[in-house]
Tab-separated table of C-alpha atoms in Angstrom:
chain	number	residue	atom	x	y	z
C	290	MET	CA	-80.912	-71.759	-1.642
C	291	LEU	CA	-82.257	-74.676	-3.905
C	292	ILE	CA	-81.777	-77.315	-1.664
C	293	PRO	CA	-83.688	-76.257	1.144
C	294	PHE	CA	-86.788	-75.643	-1.330
C	295	ILE	CA	-86.720	-79.107	-2.130
C	296	PHE	CA	-87.417	-79.748	1.180
C	297	LEU	CA	-90.289	-77.724	1.744
C	298	SER	CA	-91.761	-79.366	-1.787
C	299	MET	CA	-91.707	-82.968	-0.210
C	300	ALA	CA	-93.555	-81.976	2.760
C	301	LEU	CA	-96.073	-79.926	1.007
C	302	PHE	CA	-96.803	-83.103	-0.916
C	303	CYS	CA	-97.538	-85.170	1.781
C	304	ASN	CA	-99.625	-82.919	3.229
C	305	VAL	CA	-101.955	-82.854	0.128
C	306	ALA	CA	-101.989	-86.349	-0.633
C	307	ASN	CA	-103.353	-87.191	2.759
C	308	ALA	CA	-106.315	-84.728	1.847
C	309	ASN	CA	-107.184	-85.576	-2.059
C	310	THR	CA	-107.004	-88.336	-3.908
C	311	PHE	CA	-103.168	-89.297	-4.764
C	312	SER	CA	-104.006	-87.626	-8.312
C	313	ASP	CA	-105.610	-84.955	-7.544
C	314	GLY	CA	-102.777	-83.839	-4.794
C	315	VAL	CA	-100.233	-83.800	-7.678
C	316	SER	CA	-101.981	-81.334	-9.609
C	317	SER	CA	-102.862	-79.099	-7.117
C	318	PHE	CA	-99.222	-79.419	-5.720
C	319	PHE	CA	-98.062	-78.648	-8.756
C	320	SER	CA	-100.026	-75.442	-9.827
C	321	PHE	CA	-99.710	-74.222	-6.412
C	322	LEU	CA	-95.915	-74.883	-6.599
C	323	ASN	CA	-95.401	-73.232	-10.085
C	324	LYS	CA	-97.717	-69.913	-9.003
C	325	ASN	CA	-95.853	-69.356	-5.825
C	326	ILE	CA	-93.303	-71.137	-4.484
C	327	ILE	CA	-90.654	-71.900	-7.751
C	328	GLY	CA	-92.578	-68.544	-9.254
C	329	GLN	CA	-91.304	-66.386	-6.434
C	330	ILE	CA	-87.765	-68.045	-6.107
C	331	LYS	CA	-87.182	-67.883	-9.507
C	332	LYS	CA	-88.094	-64.234	-10.055
C	333	ASP	CA	-85.294	-64.043	-6.544
C	334	PHE	CA	-83.174	-65.572	-8.612
C	335	CYS	CA	-83.325	-64.145	-11.699
C	336	LYS	CA	-83.705	-60.589	-10.766
C	337	GLN	CA	-80.162	-61.180	-8.923
C	338	TYR	CA	-78.692	-62.751	-12.243
C	339	VAL	CA	-79.758	-59.770	-14.106
C	340	ILE	CA	-78.284	-57.576	-11.718
C	341	ALA	CA	-75.359	-59.774	-10.801
C	342	PHE	CA	-74.164	-60.401	-14.533
C	343	SER	CA	-74.592	-57.050	-15.833
C	344	SER	CA	-72.604	-55.761	-13.207
C	345	GLY	CA	-69.945	-58.283	-13.423
C	346	GLU	CA	-70.031	-59.704	-9.907
C	347	TRP	CA	-71.157	-63.385	-11.809
C	348	LYS	CA	-68.635	-64.317	-14.243
C	349	ALA	CA	-69.186	-65.942	-17.364
C	350	GLY	CA	-68.885	-69.722	-17.049
C	351	GLU	CA	-69.988	-69.873	-13.771
C	352	PHE	CA	-72.517	-72.821	-12.845
C	353	ARG	CA	-74.721	-69.970	-11.379
C	354	THR	CA	-75.004	-67.999	-14.481
C	355	ASN	CA	-75.226	-70.640	-16.765
C	356	LEU	CA	-77.969	-71.661	-14.875
C	357	GLY	CA	-79.426	-68.304	-15.023
C	358	LYS	CA	-78.744	-68.128	-18.552
C	359	ASN	CA	-81.218	-71.506	-18.885
C	360	VAL	CA	-83.728	-70.904	-16.659
C	361	CYS	CA	-84.126	-66.876	-17.216
C	362	THR	CA	-85.183	-67.204	-20.304
C	363	ASP	CA	-87.571	-64.334	-19.531
C	364	TYR	CA	-85.291	-61.867	-18.289
C	365	SER	CA	-82.585	-62.541	-19.880
C	366	ALA	CA	-83.220	-62.610	-23.971
C	367	ASN	CA	-80.656	-61.286	-25.592
C	368	SER	CA	-78.379	-59.956	-22.435
C	369	GLU	CA	-74.902	-60.534	-23.564
C	370	LYS	CA	-72.067	-58.776	-22.199
C	371	ILE	CA	-72.311	-55.519	-23.745
C	372	ASP	CA	-68.919	-55.113	-26.178
C	373	ASP	CA	-66.453	-52.923	-25.317
C	374	LEU	CA	-65.409	-50.084	-27.548
C	375	ASN	CA	-62.494	-48.755	-25.671
C	376	GLY	CA	-58.711	-49.254	-26.659
C	377	ASP	CA	-60.029	-51.641	-29.915
C	378	THR	CA	-61.555	-48.795	-31.946
C	379	ALA	CA	-58.569	-46.308	-31.974
C	380	MET	CA	-58.467	-44.806	-35.329
C	381	SER	CA	-54.621	-44.019	-37.197
C	382	GLN	CA	-54.243	-40.050	-37.809
C	383	THR	CA	-53.162	-39.701	-42.182
C	384	ASP	CA	-49.636	-38.735	-41.999
C	385	ILE	CA	-49.215	-35.792	-44.134
C	386	PRO	CA	-46.191	-33.873	-43.873
C	387	GLY	CA	-46.452	-30.869	-42.933
C	388	THR	CA	-43.285	-30.183	-45.841
C	389	PHE	CA	-43.129	-32.048	-48.788
C	390	SER	CA	-39.580	-32.650	-50.202
C	391	VAL	CA	-37.688	-31.120	-52.422
C	392	ASN	CA	-35.174	-32.421	-54.159
C	393	ASN	CA	-32.432	-29.310	-55.850
C	394	PRO	CA	-29.522	-30.480	-56.235
C	395	THR	CA	-26.654	-28.177	-56.770
C	396	PRO	CA	-26.724	-26.863	-60.395
C	397	ASP	CA	-22.864	-27.954	-61.264
C	398	VAL	CA	-24.661	-29.515	-64.588
C	399	TYR	CA	-23.575	-26.860	-67.413
C	400	ALA	CA	-21.178	-27.526	-70.546
C	401	PRO	CA	-18.710	-24.548	-71.599
C	402	TYR	CA	-20.507	-22.585	-73.632
C	403	PHE	CA	-17.508	-20.675	-75.101
C	404	ILE	CA	-17.506	-23.887	-77.491
C	405	GLY	CA	-19.064	-23.723	-80.398
C	406	GLY	CA	-23.488	-23.849	-79.970
C	407	GLY	CA	-23.941	-27.219	-79.354
C	408	THR	CA	-26.630	-29.245	-80.904
C	409	ASN	CA	-30.634	-28.702	-80.556
C	410	LEU	CA	-32.357	-30.276	-77.600
C	411	ASN	CA	-35.191	-32.448	-78.060
C	412	ILE	CA	-37.553	-32.490	-74.780
C	413	ASN	CA	-39.233	-35.466	-76.190
C	414	LYS	CA	-35.933	-37.395	-76.378
C	415	ILE	CA	-34.849	-36.233	-72.854
C	416	ILE	CA	-38.101	-37.731	-71.714
C	417	SER	CA	-37.495	-40.797	-73.197
C	418	LEU	CA	-33.256	-41.141	-72.426
C	419	THR	CA	-34.174	-40.427	-68.692
C	420	ASN	CA	-36.741	-43.263	-68.885
C	421	SER	CA	-34.262	-45.049	-70.647
C	422	GLU	CA	-31.250	-44.702	-67.628
C	423	ARG	CA	-34.003	-45.143	-64.655
C	424	LYS	CA	-34.974	-48.825	-66.495
C	425	ASP	CA	-31.205	-49.926	-67.129
C	426	ASN	CA	-30.170	-48.509	-63.808
C	427	ASP	CA	-33.385	-50.486	-61.861
C	428	PRO	CA	-35.652	-52.502	-64.156
C	429	GLU	CA	-38.395	-52.018	-61.163
C	430	LEU	CA	-38.231	-48.007	-62.037
C	431	ILE	CA	-41.406	-47.383	-63.445
C	432	ASN	CA	-41.619	-44.653	-66.487
C	433	LEU	CA	-41.970	-40.725	-65.858
C	434	LYS	CA	-44.847	-40.078	-67.312
C	435	GLU	CA	-45.252	-36.538	-69.262
C	436	ASP	CA	-47.480	-33.801	-67.373
C	437	ASN	CA	-47.947	-30.738	-68.253
C	438	ALA	CA	-48.494	-28.791	-64.829
C	439	LEU	CA	-44.860	-29.637	-64.946
C	440	THR	CA	-44.191	-28.918	-67.999
C	441	ASN	CA	-45.421	-25.297	-67.334
C	442	VAL	CA	-43.164	-25.436	-64.635
C	443	ALA	CA	-40.140	-26.235	-66.517
C	444	VAL	CA	-40.784	-23.658	-69.302
C	445	ILE	CA	-41.193	-20.789	-66.470
C	446	ARG	CA	-37.816	-21.676	-65.044
C	447	VAL	CA	-36.125	-21.720	-68.047
C	448	LYS	CA	-37.235	-18.785	-69.228
C	449	ASP	CA	-36.649	-16.916	-66.188
C	450	MET	CA	-33.468	-17.945	-65.860
C	451	PHE	CA	-32.840	-16.067	-69.406
C	452	ALA	CA	-35.616	-12.885	-68.291
C	453	HIS	CA	-32.896	-12.487	-65.271
C	454	GLN	CA	-29.442	-14.102	-65.642
C	455	TYR	CA	-29.364	-16.264	-63.224
C	456	PHE	CA	-28.604	-20.318	-62.444
C	457	GLU	CA	-29.760	-21.414	-59.256
C	458	HIS	CA	-32.808	-23.128	-57.914
C	459	ASN	CA	-34.099	-19.979	-56.288
C	460	SER	CA	-34.951	-16.933	-58.202
C	461	PRO	CA	-33.270	-13.542	-57.398
C	462	ALA	CA	-37.470	-12.898	-56.556
C	463	GLY	CA	-37.323	-15.978	-54.463
C	464	ASP	CA	-39.516	-18.445	-56.955
C	465	ASN	CA	-38.106	-21.298	-57.558
C	466	ALA	CA	-39.843	-24.798	-59.011
C	467	SER	CA	-42.125	-25.562	-55.517
C	468	LYS	CA	-43.330	-22.960	-55.694
C	469	GLU	CA	-44.462	-22.683	-59.253
C	470	ALA	CA	-46.175	-26.299	-58.808
C	471	VAL	CA	-48.207	-24.354	-56.507
C	472	LYS	CA	-49.411	-21.435	-58.730
C	473	ASN	CA	-49.928	-23.993	-61.578
C	474	GLY	CA	-52.475	-26.204	-59.600
C	475	TYR	CA	-49.665	-29.492	-59.344
C	476	SER	CA	-50.293	-30.381	-55.439
C	477	TYR	CA	-47.302	-32.968	-54.760
C	478	ILE	CA	-45.238	-35.342	-52.007
C	479	THR	CA	-42.374	-34.648	-53.401
C	480	ILE	CA	-41.112	-32.285	-55.756
C	481	GLY	CA	-37.122	-32.002	-57.616
C	482	GLU	CA	-35.349	-30.158	-60.220
C	483	ASN	CA	-32.407	-30.758	-62.283
C	484	ILE	CA	-31.385	-27.663	-64.178
C	485	ALA	CA	-28.142	-27.390	-67.111
C	486	LEU	CA	-26.720	-24.555	-69.153
C	487	GLY	CA	-24.751	-24.985	-72.047
C	488	ASN	CA	-23.706	-26.503	-75.618
C	489	PHE	CA	-24.225	-29.423	-74.641
C	490	ASP	CA	-23.916	-33.064	-78.291
C	491	GLY	CA	-27.592	-33.365	-78.392
C	492	SER	CA	-30.006	-34.554	-75.775
C	493	ALA	CA	-28.130	-37.836	-75.117
C	494	GLY	CA	-25.053	-35.391	-74.222
C	495	LEU	CA	-27.628	-33.395	-72.019
C	496	VAL	CA	-28.483	-36.573	-69.976
C	497	THR	CA	-24.965	-38.507	-70.158
C	498	ALA	CA	-23.618	-34.873	-68.692
C	499	TRP	CA	-26.905	-35.263	-65.276
C	500	MET	CA	-26.169	-39.218	-65.238
C	501	ASN	CA	-22.488	-38.411	-64.310
C	502	SER	CA	-23.296	-35.519	-61.211
C	503	PRO	CA	-24.365	-37.633	-58.635
C	504	GLY	CA	-27.073	-35.310	-57.271
C	505	HIS	CA	-29.200	-35.162	-60.626
C	506	ARG	CA	-28.483	-38.640	-61.222
C	507	ALA	CA	-30.002	-39.142	-57.979
C	508	ASN	CA	-33.329	-37.183	-59.107
C	509	ILE	CA	-33.181	-38.967	-61.922
C	510	LEU	CA	-33.496	-42.585	-60.352
C	511	ASN	CA	-35.908	-41.570	-57.390
C	512	LYS	CA	-37.859	-44.303	-57.230
C	513	ASN	CA	-40.663	-41.521	-55.931
C	514	TYR	CA	-40.891	-39.832	-58.310
C	515	THR	CA	-44.218	-40.515	-60.766
C	516	GLU	CA	-44.131	-37.436	-63.532
C	517	ILE	CA	-42.145	-35.603	-65.225
C	518	GLY	CA	-41.873	-31.850	-66.799
C	519	VAL	CA	-38.930	-30.867	-69.489
C	520	TYR	CA	-38.224	-27.583	-71.489
C	521	ALA	CA	-34.930	-26.683	-72.861
C	522	GLU	CA	-34.458	-23.158	-74.864
C	523	GLN	CA	-31.182	-21.298	-76.097
C	524	GLY	CA	-30.775	-18.034	-75.473
C	525	ASN	CA	-28.404	-15.187	-74.391
C	526	TYR	CA	-26.831	-15.565	-71.361
C	527	ASN	CA	-24.239	-13.242	-70.098
C	528	GLY	CA	-23.321	-12.020	-73.796
C	529	GLN	CA	-23.477	-15.942	-74.835
C	530	LYS	CA	-25.650	-17.877	-77.079
C	531	VAL	CA	-26.316	-20.978	-75.021
C	532	TRP	CA	-29.181	-23.526	-74.033
C	533	ILE	CA	-30.376	-23.444	-70.399
C	534	ALA	CA	-32.859	-27.016	-69.907
C	535	ALA	CA	-35.260	-28.050	-66.779
C	536	GLN	CA	-36.507	-31.686	-66.101
C	537	ILE	CA	-38.675	-30.904	-63.205
C	538	PHE	CA	-39.881	-34.257	-61.200
C	539	GLY	CA	-42.685	-35.062	-59.244
C	540	LYS	CA	-45.049	-36.749	-57.118
C	541	PRO	CA	-48.457	-36.135	-56.966
C	542	MET	CA	-50.638	-35.666	-54.574
C	543	ALA	CA	-53.881	-37.372	-56.124
C	544	GLY	CA	-51.497	-40.848	-56.352
C	545	CYS	CA	-52.258	-40.998	-52.922
C	546	ALA	CA	-55.876	-41.709	-52.063
C	547	GLU	CA	-56.983	-40.116	-48.119
C	548	PRO	CA	-59.368	-41.795	-46.575
C	549	GLU	CA	-62.949	-40.854	-47.062
C	550	LYS	CA	-63.664	-37.706	-44.410
C	551	SER	CA	-67.608	-39.659	-45.001
C	552	LEU	CA	-66.014	-42.722	-43.708
C	553	LYS	CA	-64.223	-40.666	-40.521
C	554	ASP	CA	-67.612	-38.595	-40.053
C	555	ASN	CA	-69.633	-41.669	-39.824
C	556	ILE	CA	-67.275	-44.184	-37.578
C	557	SER	CA	-68.041	-40.607	-35.157
C	558	GLN	CA	-71.299	-40.382	-35.456
C	559	TYR	CA	-71.614	-44.017	-34.742
C	560	LYS	CA	-69.792	-43.862	-31.535
C	561	ILE	CA	-71.628	-40.868	-30.246
C	562	SER	CA	-74.649	-42.214	-30.719
C	563	ALA	CA	-72.927	-46.092	-29.485
C	564	ASP	CA	-72.205	-43.891	-26.082
C	565	ASN	CA	-75.746	-42.557	-25.596
C	566	ILE	CA	-76.936	-46.373	-25.828
C	567	LEU	CA	-74.522	-47.135	-23.480
C	568	SER	CA	-75.687	-44.206	-21.059
C	569	ASN	CA	-79.040	-44.801	-21.094
C	570	ILE	CA	-78.256	-48.956	-20.604
C	571	LYS	CA	-76.448	-48.212	-17.231
C	572	LYS	CA	-79.436	-45.842	-15.987
C	573	ILE	CA	-82.009	-48.715	-16.647
C	574	GLU	CA	-79.453	-50.697	-14.608
C	575	SER	CA	-78.893	-48.334	-11.674
C	576	GLU	CA	-82.714	-48.276	-11.897
C	577	ILE	CA	-83.232	-51.463	-11.746
C	578	LYS	CA	-80.971	-52.461	-9.052
C	579	LEU	CA	-83.938	-50.274	-6.878
C	580	LEU	CA	-86.395	-51.617	-8.147
C	581	ASN	CA	-88.868	-53.223	-4.682
C	582	ALA	CA	-88.344	-57.239	-5.766
C	583	ALA	CA	-92.712	-57.099	-5.622
C	584	ASP	CA	-92.514	-55.136	-8.199
C	585	ALA	CA	-92.450	-58.005	-10.758
C	586	GLN	CA	-93.928	-56.095	-13.697
C	587	THR	CA	-91.862	-52.604	-13.944
C	588	TYR	CA	-88.773	-54.443	-13.048
C	589	THR	CA	-89.582	-57.545	-16.256
C	590	SER	CA	-90.017	-54.239	-18.231
C	591	LYS	CA	-86.823	-52.902	-17.232
C	592	VAL	CA	-84.780	-55.675	-18.199
C	593	ALA	CA	-86.612	-56.339	-21.210
C	594	GLU	CA	-85.680	-52.536	-22.104
C	595	ARG	CA	-82.282	-53.085	-20.861
C	596	ASN	CA	-81.821	-56.047	-23.143
C	597	THR	CA	-83.292	-54.489	-26.458
C	598	LEU	CA	-80.415	-51.271	-25.635
C	599	ALA	CA	-77.661	-53.496	-24.788
C	600	GLY	CA	-78.519	-55.543	-28.439
C	601	LEU	CA	-78.463	-52.098	-30.316
C	602	TYR	CA	-75.216	-51.207	-28.824
C	603	ASN	CA	-73.314	-54.783	-29.623
C	604	ASN	CA	-74.932	-54.488	-33.146
C	605	LEU	CA	-73.343	-50.360	-33.041
C	606	ALA	CA	-70.472	-51.883	-31.737
C	607	SER	CA	-69.447	-54.544	-34.469
C	608	GLU	CA	-70.267	-52.266	-36.839
C	609	ILE	CA	-67.722	-49.689	-35.845
C	610	LYS	CA	-65.082	-51.446	-35.284
C	611	THR	CA	-65.869	-52.582	-38.984
C	612	LEU	CA	-65.256	-49.435	-40.418
C	613	VAL	CA	-62.308	-48.795	-37.780
C	614	THR	CA	-60.496	-51.426	-39.617
C	615	GLU	CA	-60.731	-50.400	-42.463
C	616	TYR	CA	-60.536	-46.247	-41.882
C	617	ASN	CA	-56.732	-47.916	-40.726
C	618	LYS	CA	-56.100	-49.947	-43.924
C	619	LYS	CA	-56.876	-46.968	-45.746
C	620	VAL	CA	-54.958	-44.572	-43.669
C	621	ALA	CA	-51.565	-47.334	-43.517
C	622	THR	CA	-52.532	-47.845	-47.426
C	623	TYR	CA	-52.033	-44.160	-47.917
C	624	ASN	CA	-49.048	-43.518	-45.605
C	625	SER	CA	-46.850	-45.667	-47.207
C	626	CYS	CA	-47.928	-43.938	-50.883
C	627	ILE	CA	-46.794	-40.368	-49.227
C	628	LYS	CA	-43.561	-41.662	-48.140
C	629	THR	CA	-40.456	-40.512	-50.101
C	630	ILE	CA	-37.672	-42.053	-48.056
């Protein structure tokens, strides 16, 4: 298209030069050329460039596309390819388990309660010895911190076993450590219980008995637990004076920060806005394709409107991608935190 035009412009130059002085002819020729022939061809070319590039018909890097970017500055300012939000802004789901793990080993830890009265059990000593066992068996295990809610659960469990004369993880009424934890406002990721009945050689003898039982040992050395509650009491069980003790282990939900709901809401709202802007862009592009070539003013206005919206869309798309990346990192951190296996 451009080569035939070059020959035409040379012919016109010769005709004008014969009628006027050379310098006047050059000036008049280029004035006529810019206002009429070049101007119209530029409009036609740039109109085709904007539509073809926006629709993807002309690809980035092609000669005609590069030419359009350089020549059609009035038409293509900020007219970059619209960022695609499909496929790279998916948000992870918080992988919250429907049922949290409860670790209750078979309650087989007891000493023959008919042998003497045993030695008093000390709650603080039991916790200290439990943490010592954790460190001795695995230096990377953290010390369990005493928690008031878990301590309350331990108290309730021990007193209930004495009151209803049973030695099980589930009471005759169907209550257990996990239910009592919920009643006491303890939201947990995982929870476990060790119980013991009998007369022991002090707190050390009790912890040793638990450590000699595989299921109870597993609870004491469980890497997922971060908190503990302990209670021990001496009372009458089946006509005998014995001790019942309970260890309640837990990992609280509060220790794992969920991604902020406001962050997810912002992403959703931004995506709605981006979809609306994209819809308007496509509508304007459809209108541009239907415009008459002679209606240059409307065409220029529509192209400018389209490009403004494209700039807004791309900025919003970039912000969405940043927020989604941040959200997904927090989801991954949370999911890692709540894992109990």
